[in-house]
XYZ file of N, CA and C in Angstrom:
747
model
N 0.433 -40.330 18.883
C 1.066 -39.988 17.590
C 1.373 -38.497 17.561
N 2.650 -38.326 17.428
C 3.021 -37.005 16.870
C 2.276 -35.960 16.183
N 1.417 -34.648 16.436
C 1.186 -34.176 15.225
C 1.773 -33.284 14.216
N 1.038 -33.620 13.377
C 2.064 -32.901 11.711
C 1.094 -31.543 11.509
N 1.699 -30.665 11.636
C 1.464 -29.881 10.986
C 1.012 -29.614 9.709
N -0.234 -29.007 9.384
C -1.177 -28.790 8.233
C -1.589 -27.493 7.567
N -0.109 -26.245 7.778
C -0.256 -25.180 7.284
C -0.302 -24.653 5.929
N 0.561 -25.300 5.105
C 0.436 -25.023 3.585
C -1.265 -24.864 2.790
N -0.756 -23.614 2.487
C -1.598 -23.286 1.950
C -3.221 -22.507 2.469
N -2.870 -22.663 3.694
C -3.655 -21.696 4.394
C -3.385 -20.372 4.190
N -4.558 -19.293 4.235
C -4.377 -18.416 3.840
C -5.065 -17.101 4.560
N -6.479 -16.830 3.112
C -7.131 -16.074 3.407
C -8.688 -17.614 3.729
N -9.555 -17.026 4.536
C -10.999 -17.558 4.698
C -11.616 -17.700 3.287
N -12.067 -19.103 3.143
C -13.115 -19.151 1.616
C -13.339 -20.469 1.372
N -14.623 -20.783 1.338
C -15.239 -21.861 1.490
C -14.610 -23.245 1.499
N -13.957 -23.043 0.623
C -13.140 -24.416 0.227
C -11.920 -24.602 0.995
N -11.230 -24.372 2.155
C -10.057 -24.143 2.618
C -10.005 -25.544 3.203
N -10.495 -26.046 3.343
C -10.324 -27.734 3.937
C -9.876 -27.945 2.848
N -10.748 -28.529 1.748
C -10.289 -29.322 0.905
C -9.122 -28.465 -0.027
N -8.880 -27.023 -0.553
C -8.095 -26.765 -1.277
C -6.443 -27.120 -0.239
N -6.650 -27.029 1.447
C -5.468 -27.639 2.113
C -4.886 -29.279 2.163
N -6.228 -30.113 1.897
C -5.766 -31.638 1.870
C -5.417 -31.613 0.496
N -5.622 -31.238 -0.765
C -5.581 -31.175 -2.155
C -3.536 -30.987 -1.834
N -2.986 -29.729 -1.304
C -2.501 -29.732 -1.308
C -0.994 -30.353 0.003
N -1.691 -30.995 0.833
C -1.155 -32.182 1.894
C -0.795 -33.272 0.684
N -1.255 -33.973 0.044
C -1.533 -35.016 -0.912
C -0.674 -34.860 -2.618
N -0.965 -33.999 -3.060
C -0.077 -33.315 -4.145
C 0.043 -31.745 -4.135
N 1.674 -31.534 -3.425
C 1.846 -30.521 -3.290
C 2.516 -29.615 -5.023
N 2.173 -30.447 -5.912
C 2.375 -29.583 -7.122
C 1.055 -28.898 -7.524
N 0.734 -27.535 -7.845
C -0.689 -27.368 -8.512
C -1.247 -27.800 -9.750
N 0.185 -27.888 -10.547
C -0.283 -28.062 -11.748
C -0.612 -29.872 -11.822
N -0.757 -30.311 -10.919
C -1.253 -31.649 -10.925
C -2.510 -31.854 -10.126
N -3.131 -30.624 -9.842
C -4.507 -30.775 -9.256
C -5.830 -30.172 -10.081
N -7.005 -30.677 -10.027
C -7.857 -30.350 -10.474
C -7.653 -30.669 -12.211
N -7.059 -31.452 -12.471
C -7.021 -32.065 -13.612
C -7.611 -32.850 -14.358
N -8.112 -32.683 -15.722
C -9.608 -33.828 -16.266
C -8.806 -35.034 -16.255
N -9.478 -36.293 -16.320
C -9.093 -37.365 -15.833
C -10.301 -37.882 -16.868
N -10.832 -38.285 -18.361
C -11.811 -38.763 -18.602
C -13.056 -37.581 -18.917
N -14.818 -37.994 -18.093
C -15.479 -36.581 -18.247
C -15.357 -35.836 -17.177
N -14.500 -36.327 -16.348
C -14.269 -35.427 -15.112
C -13.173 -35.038 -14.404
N -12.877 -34.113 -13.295
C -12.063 -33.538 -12.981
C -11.295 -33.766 -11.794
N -10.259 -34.445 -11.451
C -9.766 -35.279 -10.170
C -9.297 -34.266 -9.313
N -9.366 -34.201 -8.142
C -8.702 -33.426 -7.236
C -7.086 -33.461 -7.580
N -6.360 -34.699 -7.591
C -4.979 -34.418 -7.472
C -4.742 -35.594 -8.633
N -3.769 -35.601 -9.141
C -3.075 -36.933 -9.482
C -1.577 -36.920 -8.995
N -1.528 -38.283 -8.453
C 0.141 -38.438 -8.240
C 0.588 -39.171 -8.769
N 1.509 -40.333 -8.020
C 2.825 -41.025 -8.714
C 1.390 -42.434 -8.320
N 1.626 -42.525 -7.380
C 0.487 -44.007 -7.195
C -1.251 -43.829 -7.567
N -1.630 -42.554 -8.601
C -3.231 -43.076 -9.161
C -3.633 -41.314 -8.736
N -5.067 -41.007 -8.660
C -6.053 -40.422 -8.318
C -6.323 -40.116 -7.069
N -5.927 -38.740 -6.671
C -6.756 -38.605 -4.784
C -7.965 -37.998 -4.934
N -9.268 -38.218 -4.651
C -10.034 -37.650 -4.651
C -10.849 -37.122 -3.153
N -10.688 -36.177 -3.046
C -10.974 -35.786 -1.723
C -12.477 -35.611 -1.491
N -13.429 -36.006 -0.153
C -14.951 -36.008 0.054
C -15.317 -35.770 1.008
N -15.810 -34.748 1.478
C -16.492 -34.301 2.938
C -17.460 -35.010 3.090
N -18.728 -35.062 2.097
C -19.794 -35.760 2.203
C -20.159 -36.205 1.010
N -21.487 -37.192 1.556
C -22.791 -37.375 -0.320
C -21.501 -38.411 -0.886
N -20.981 -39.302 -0.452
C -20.094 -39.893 -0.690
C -20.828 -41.188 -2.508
N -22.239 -41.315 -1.972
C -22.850 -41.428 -3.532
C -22.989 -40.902 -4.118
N -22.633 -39.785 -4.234
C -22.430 -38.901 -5.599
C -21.215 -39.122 -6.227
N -20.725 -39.363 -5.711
C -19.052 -40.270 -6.017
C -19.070 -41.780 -7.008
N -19.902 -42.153 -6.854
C -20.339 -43.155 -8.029
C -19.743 -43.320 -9.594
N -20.788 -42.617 -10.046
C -19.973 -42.227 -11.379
C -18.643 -41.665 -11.936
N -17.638 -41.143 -11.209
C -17.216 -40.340 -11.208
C -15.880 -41.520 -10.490
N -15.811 -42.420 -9.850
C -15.159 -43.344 -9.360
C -15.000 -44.415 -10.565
N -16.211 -44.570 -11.111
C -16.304 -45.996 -11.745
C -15.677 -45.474 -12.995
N -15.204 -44.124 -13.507
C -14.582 -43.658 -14.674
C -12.853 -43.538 -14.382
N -12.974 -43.149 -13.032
C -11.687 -43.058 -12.288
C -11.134 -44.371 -12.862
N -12.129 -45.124 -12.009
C -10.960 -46.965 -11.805
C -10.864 -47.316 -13.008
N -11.173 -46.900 -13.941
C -10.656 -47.241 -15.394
C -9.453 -46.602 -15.940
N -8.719 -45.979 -15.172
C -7.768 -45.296 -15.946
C -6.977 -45.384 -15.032
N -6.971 -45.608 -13.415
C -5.993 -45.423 -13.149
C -6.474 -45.604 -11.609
N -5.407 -46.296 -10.188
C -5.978 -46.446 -8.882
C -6.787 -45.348 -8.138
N -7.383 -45.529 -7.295
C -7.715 -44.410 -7.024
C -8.234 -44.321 -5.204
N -7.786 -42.968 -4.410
C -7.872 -42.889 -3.094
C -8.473 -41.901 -2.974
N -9.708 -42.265 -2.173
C -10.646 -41.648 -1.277
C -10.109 -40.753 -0.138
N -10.469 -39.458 -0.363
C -9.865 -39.300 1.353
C -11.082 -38.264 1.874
N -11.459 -39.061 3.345
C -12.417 -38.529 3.841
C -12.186 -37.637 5.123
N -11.804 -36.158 5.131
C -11.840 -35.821 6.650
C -12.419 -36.054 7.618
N -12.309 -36.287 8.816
C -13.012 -36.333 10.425
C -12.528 -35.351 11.112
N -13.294 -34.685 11.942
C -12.817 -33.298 12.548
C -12.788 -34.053 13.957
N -11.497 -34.280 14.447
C -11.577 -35.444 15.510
C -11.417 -34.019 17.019
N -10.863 -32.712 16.951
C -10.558 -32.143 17.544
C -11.251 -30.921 16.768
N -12.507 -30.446 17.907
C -13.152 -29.158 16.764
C -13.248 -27.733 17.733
N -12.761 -26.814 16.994
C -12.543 -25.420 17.973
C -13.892 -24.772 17.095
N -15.098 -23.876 17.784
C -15.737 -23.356 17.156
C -15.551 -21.829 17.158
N -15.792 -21.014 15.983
C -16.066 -19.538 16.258
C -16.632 -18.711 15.255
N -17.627 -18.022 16.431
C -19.439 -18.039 15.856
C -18.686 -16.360 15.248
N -19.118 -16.136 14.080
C -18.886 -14.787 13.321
C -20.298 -13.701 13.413
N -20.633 -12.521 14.239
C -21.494 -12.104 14.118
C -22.296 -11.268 12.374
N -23.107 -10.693 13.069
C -23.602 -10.314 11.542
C -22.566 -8.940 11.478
N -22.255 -8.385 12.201
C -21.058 -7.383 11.716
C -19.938 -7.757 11.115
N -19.473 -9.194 11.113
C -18.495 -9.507 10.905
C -17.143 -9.676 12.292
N -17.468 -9.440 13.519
C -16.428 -10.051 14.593
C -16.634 -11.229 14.830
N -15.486 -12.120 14.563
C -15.391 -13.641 15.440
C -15.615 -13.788 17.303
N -15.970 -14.398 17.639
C -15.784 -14.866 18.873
C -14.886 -15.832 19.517
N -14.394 -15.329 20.905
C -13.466 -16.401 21.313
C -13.765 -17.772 20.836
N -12.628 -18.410 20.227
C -12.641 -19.823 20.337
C -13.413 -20.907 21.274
N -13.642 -21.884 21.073
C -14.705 -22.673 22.236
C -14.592 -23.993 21.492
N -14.107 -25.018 22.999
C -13.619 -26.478 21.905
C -15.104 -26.797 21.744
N -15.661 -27.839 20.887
C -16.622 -28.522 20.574
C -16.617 -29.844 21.751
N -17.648 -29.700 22.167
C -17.192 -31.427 22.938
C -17.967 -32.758 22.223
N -17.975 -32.240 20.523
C -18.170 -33.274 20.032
C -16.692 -33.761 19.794
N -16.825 -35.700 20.273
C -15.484 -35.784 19.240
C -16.015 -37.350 18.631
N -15.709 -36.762 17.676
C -15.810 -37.813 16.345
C -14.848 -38.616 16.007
N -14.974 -39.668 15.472
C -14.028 -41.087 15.327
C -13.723 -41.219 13.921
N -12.946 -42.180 13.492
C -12.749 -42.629 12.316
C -14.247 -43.457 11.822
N -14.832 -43.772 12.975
C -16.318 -44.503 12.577
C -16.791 -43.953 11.520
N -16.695 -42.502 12.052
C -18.032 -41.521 11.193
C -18.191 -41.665 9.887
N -17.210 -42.303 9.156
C -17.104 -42.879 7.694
C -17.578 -44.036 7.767
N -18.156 -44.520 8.274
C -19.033 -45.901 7.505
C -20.254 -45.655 7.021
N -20.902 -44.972 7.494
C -22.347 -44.057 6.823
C -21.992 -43.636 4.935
N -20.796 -43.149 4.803
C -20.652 -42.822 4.063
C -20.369 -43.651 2.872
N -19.221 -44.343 3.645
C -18.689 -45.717 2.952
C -19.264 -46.739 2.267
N -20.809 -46.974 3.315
C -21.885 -47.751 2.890
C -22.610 -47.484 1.466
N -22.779 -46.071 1.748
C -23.144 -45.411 0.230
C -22.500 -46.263 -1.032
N -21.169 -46.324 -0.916
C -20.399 -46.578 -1.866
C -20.853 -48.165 -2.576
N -21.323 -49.342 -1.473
C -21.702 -50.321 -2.347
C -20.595 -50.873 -2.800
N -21.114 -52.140 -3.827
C -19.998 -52.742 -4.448
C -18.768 -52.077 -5.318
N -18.864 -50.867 -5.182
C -17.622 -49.983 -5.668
C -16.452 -50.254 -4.268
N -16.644 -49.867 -3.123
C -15.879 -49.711 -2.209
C -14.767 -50.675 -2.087
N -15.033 -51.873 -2.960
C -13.769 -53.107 -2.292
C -13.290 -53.596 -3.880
N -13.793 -52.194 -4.684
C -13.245 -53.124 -6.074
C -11.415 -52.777 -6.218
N -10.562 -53.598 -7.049
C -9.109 -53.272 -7.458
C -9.056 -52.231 -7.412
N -8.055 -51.419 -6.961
C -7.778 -50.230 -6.947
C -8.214 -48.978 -6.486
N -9.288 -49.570 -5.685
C -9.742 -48.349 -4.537
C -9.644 -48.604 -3.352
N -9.122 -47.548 -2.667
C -8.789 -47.420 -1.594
C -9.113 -46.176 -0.886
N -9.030 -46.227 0.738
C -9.945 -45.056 1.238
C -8.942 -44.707 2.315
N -8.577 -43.042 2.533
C -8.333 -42.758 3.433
C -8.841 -42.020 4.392
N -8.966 -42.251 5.989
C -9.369 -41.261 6.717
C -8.733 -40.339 7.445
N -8.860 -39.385 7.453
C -8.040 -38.221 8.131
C -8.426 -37.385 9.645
N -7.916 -37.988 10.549
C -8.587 -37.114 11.168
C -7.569 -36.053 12.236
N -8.602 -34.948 11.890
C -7.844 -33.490 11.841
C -8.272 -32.864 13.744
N -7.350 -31.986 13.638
C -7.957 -30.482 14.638
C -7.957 -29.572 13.634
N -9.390 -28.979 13.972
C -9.951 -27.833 12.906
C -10.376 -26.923 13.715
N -10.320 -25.589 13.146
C -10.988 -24.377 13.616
C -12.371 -24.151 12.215
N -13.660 -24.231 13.168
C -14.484 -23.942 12.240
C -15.347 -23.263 12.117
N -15.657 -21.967 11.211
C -16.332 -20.416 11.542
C -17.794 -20.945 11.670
N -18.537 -20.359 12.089
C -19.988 -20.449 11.418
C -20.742 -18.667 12.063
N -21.807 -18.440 10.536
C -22.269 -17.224 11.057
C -23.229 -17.379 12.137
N -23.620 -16.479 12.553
C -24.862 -16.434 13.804
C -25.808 -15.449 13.084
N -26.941 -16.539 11.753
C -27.353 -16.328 11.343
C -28.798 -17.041 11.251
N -28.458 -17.785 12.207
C -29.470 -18.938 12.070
C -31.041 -18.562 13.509
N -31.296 -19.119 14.032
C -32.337 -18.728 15.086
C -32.646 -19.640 16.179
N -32.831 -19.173 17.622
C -33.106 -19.229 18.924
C -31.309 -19.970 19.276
N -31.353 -19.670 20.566
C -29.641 -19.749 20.743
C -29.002 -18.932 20.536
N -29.271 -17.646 20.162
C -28.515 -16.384 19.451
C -28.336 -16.817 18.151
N -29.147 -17.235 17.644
C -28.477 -17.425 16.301
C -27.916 -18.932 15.775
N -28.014 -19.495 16.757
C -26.803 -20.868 16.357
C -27.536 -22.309 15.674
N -28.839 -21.906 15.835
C -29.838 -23.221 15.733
C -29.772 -22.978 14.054
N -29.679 -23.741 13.215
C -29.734 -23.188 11.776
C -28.818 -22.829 11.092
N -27.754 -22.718 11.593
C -26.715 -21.746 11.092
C -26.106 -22.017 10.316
N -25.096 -21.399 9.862
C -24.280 -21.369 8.136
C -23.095 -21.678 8.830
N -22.624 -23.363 8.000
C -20.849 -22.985 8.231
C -20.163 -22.238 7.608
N -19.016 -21.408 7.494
C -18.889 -20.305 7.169
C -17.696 -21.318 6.414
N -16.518 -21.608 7.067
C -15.184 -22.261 6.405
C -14.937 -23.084 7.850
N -14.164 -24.053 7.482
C -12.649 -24.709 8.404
C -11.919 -25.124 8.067
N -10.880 -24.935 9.006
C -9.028 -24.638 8.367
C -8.528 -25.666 9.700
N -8.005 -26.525 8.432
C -6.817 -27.324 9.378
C -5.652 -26.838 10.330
N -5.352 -26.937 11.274
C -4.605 -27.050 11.867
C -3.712 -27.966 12.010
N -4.317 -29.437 12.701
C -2.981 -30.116 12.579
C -3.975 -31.610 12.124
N -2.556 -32.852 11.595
C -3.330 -33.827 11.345
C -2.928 -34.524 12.496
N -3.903 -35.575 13.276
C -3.754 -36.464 14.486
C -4.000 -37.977 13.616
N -4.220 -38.477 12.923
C -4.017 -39.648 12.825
C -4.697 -39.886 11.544
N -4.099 -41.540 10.653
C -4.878 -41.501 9.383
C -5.012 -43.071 9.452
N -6.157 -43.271 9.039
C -6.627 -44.909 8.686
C -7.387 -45.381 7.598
N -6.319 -46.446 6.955
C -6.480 -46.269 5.674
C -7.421 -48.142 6.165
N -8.305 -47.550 4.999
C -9.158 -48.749 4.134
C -9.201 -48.987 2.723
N -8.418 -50.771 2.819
C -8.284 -51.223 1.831
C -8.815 -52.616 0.892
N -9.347 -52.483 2.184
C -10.202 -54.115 1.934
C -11.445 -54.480 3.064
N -11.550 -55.622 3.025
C -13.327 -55.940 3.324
C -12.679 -56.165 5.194
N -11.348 -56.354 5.123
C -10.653 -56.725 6.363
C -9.921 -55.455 6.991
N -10.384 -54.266 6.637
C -9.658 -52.948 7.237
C -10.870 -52.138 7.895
N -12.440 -52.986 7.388
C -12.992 -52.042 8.138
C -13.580 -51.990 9.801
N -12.745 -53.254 10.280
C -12.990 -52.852 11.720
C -11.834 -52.256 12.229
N -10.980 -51.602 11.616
C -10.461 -50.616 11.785
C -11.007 -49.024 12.011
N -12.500 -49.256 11.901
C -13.150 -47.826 11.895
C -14.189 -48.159 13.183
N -14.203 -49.441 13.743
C -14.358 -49.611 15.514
C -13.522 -49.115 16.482
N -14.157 -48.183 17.413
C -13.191 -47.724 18.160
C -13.504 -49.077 19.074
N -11.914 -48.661 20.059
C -11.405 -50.146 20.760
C -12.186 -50.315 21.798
N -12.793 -49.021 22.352
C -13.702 -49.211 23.887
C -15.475 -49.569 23.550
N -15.598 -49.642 22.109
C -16.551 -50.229 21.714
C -16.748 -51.477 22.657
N -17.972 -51.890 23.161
C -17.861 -53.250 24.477
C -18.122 -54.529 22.988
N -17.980 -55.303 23.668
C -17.652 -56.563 22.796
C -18.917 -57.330 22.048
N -20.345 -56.965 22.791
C -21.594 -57.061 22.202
C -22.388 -55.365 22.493
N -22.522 -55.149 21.152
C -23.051 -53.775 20.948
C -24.546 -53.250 20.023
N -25.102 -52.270 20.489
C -26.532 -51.823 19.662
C -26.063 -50.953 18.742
N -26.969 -50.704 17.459
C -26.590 -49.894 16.514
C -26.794 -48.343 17.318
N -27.628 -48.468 18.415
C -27.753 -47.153 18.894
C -25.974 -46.843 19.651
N -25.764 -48.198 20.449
C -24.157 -47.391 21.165
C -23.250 -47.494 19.893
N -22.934 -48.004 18.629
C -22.318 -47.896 17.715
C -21.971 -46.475 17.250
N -23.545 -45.940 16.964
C -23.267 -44.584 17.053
C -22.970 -43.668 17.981
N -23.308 -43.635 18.897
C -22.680 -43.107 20.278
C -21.410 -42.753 20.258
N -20.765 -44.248 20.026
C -18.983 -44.334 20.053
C -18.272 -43.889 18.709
N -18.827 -43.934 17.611
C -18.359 -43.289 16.281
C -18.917 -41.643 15.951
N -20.087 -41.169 16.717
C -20.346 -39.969 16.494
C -21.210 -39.933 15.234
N -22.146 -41.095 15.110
C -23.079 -41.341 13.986
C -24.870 -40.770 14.401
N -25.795 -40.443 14.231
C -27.237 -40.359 14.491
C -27.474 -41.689 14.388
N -28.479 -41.920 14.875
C -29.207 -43.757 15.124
C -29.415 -43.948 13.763
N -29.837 -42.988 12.623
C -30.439 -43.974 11.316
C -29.293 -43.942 10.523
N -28.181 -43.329 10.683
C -27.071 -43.564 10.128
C -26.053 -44.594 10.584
N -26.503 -44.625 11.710
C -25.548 -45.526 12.604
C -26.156 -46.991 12.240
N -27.561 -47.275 11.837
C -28.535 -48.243 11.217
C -27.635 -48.248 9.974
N -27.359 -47.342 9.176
C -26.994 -47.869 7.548
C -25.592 -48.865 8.293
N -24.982 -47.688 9.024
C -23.013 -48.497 8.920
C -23.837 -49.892 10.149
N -24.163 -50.278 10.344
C -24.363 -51.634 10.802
C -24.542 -52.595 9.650
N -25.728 -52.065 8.987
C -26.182 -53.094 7.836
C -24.534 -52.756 7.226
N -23.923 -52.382 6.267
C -22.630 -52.452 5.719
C -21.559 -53.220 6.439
N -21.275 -52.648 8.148
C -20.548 -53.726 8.680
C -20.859 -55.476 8.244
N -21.643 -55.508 8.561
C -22.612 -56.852 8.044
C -22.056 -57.515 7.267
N -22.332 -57.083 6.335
C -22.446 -57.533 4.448
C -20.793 -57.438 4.018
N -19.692 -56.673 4.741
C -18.614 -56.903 5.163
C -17.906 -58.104 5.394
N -18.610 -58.093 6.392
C -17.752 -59.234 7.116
C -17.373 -58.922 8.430
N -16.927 -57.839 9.084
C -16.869 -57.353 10.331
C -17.596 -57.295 11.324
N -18.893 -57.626 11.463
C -19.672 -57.577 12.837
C -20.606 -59.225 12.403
N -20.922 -60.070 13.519
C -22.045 -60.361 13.412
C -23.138 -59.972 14.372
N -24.626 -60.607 13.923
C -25.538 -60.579 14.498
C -25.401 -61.658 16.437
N -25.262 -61.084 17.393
C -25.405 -62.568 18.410
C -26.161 -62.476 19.097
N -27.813 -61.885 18.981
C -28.939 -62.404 19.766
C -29.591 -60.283 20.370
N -30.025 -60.388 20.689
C -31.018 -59.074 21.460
C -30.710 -58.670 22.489
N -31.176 -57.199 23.116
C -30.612 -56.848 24.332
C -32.409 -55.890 24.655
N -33.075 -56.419 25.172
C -34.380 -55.766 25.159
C -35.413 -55.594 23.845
N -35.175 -55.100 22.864
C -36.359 -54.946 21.308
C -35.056 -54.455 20.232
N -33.839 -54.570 21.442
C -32.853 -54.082 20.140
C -31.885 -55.467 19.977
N -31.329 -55.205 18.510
C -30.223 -56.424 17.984
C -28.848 -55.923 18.482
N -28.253 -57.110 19.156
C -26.737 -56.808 19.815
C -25.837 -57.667 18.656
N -24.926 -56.871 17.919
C -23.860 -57.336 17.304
C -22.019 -57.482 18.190
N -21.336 -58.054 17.183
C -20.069 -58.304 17.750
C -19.080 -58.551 17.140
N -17.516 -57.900 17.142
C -17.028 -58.068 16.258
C -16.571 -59.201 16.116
N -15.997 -59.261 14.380
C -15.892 -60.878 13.825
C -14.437 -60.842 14.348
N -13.420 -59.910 13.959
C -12.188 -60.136 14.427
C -11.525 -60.375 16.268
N -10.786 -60.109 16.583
C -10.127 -60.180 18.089
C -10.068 -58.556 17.893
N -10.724 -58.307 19.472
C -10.691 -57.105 19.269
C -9.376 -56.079 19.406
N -8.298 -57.242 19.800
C -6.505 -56.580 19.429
C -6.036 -56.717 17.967
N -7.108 -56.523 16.936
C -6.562 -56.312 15.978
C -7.368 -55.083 15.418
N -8.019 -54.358 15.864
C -8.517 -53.120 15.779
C -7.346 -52.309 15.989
N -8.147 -50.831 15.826
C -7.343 -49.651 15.912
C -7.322 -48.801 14.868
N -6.101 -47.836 14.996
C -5.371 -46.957 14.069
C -4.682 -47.810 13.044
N -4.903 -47.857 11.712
C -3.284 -48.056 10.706
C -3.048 -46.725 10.423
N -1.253 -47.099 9.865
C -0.428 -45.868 9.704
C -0.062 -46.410 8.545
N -0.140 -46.355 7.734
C -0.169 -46.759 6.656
C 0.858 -46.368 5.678
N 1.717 -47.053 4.768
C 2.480 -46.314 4.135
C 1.939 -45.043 2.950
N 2.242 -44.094 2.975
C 1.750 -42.907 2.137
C 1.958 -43.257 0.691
N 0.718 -42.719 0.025
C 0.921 -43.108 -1.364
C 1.640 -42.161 -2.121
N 1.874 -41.326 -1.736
C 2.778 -40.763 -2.306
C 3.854 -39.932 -1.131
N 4.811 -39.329 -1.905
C 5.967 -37.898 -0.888
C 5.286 -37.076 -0.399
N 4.680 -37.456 1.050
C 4.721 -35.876 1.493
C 5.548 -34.899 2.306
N 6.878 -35.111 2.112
C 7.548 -34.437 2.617
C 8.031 -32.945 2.313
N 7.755 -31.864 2.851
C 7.460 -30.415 2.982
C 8.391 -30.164 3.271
């Protein structure tokens, strides 16, 4: 897939530069962002409902959803830093050369989160998008042993470009967040492996796959449970989904 460019609105460094850049990827008017919506305050509104944008703590989103879907549709959008450049800021304030991350993270990494969500996640009018980006992301060297890196403070990250988006819309989109080289009977430990989850998180998005509909249980592989997906695994992947609203720049 082509990538799109994700410069608007980049600027100066400050905490919020992810999300004040997808805020404005999504609704590029201001005066339609950060707007009360009810007792609370929506990231964007457009022509098709509510974007509400979420890095993490995706249950804290609860309340704040269930006031949403009363007034009006509403889309989740969760970044993934699928391509990550790091650069460590000393205590003087100089950056350091760039250095890719050789973490790379999947569209998976949202089921941990997703799970949170519960019987909210598949009600009318919610819908979830995932984004996943190349980011440049500061952090100080403030933290300890490693020079500093063990502990440390993320400082900001700034989009660069977007590489792909997969939208979830139903109880049948989420093995869309299986990557395809996933093997065909799998442990919650390689689940996470292949999505870029920790084992007890990678434990929640199993139980959720579950209760889904997307994986079953088909028997043990040593003291661990081997699952498998419910669909053909040529119907996985990327969706490209039609955009809910204009983003044309």
């Amino acid at each position: 897939m082509a990538q799109k460019p994700l410069l608007q609105g980049i600027g100066t460094l400050g905490e919020k530069t992810l999300h004040r850049v997808l805020k404005a990827y999504f609704q590029p008017d201001p005066s339609k962002c950060e707007v009360r919506v009810g007792p609370y305050v929506a990231d964007a509104l457009t022509e098709s409902g509510i974007v509400e944008i979420q890095t993490r703590s995706f249950y804290k989103l609860r309340p704040k959803l269930k006031a949403f879907l009363e007034q009006a549709p509403v889309t989740v959008v969760y970044p993934v830093p699928a391509i990550k450049w790091l650069i460590w800021i000393s205590e003087g304030g100089e950056p350091t050369p760039r250095r890719k991350s050789p973490a790379k993270p999947t569209a998976g990494q949202a089921l941990f989160e997703l799970s949170s969500l519960g019987e909210l996640l598949f009600q009318p009018g919610l819908q979830v998008c995932v984004l996943l980006l190349e980011v440049e992301e500061y952090r100080l060297l403030n933290g300890w042993g490693n020079g500093g890196k063990r502990g440390s403070t993320r400082f900001d990250r700034i989009p660069l470009a977007l590489l792909d988006e997969v939208w979830v819309r139903g109880p049948e989109d989420c093995s869309r967040l299986l990557p395809p080289e996933l093997p065909l009977c799998f442990t919650a430990k390689e689940l996470g492996k292949a999505v870029g989850l920790s084992s007890k998180k990678a434990s929640f998005a199993i139980r959720a796959l579950r209760a889904w509909g997307a994986i079953r249980q088909v028997g043990k592989r040593g003291g661990a449970y081997l699952y498998s997906r419910v669909s053909p695994p040529g119907s996985f992947g990327p969706q490209t989904a039609a955009p809910i609203l204009n983003k044309e720049k």
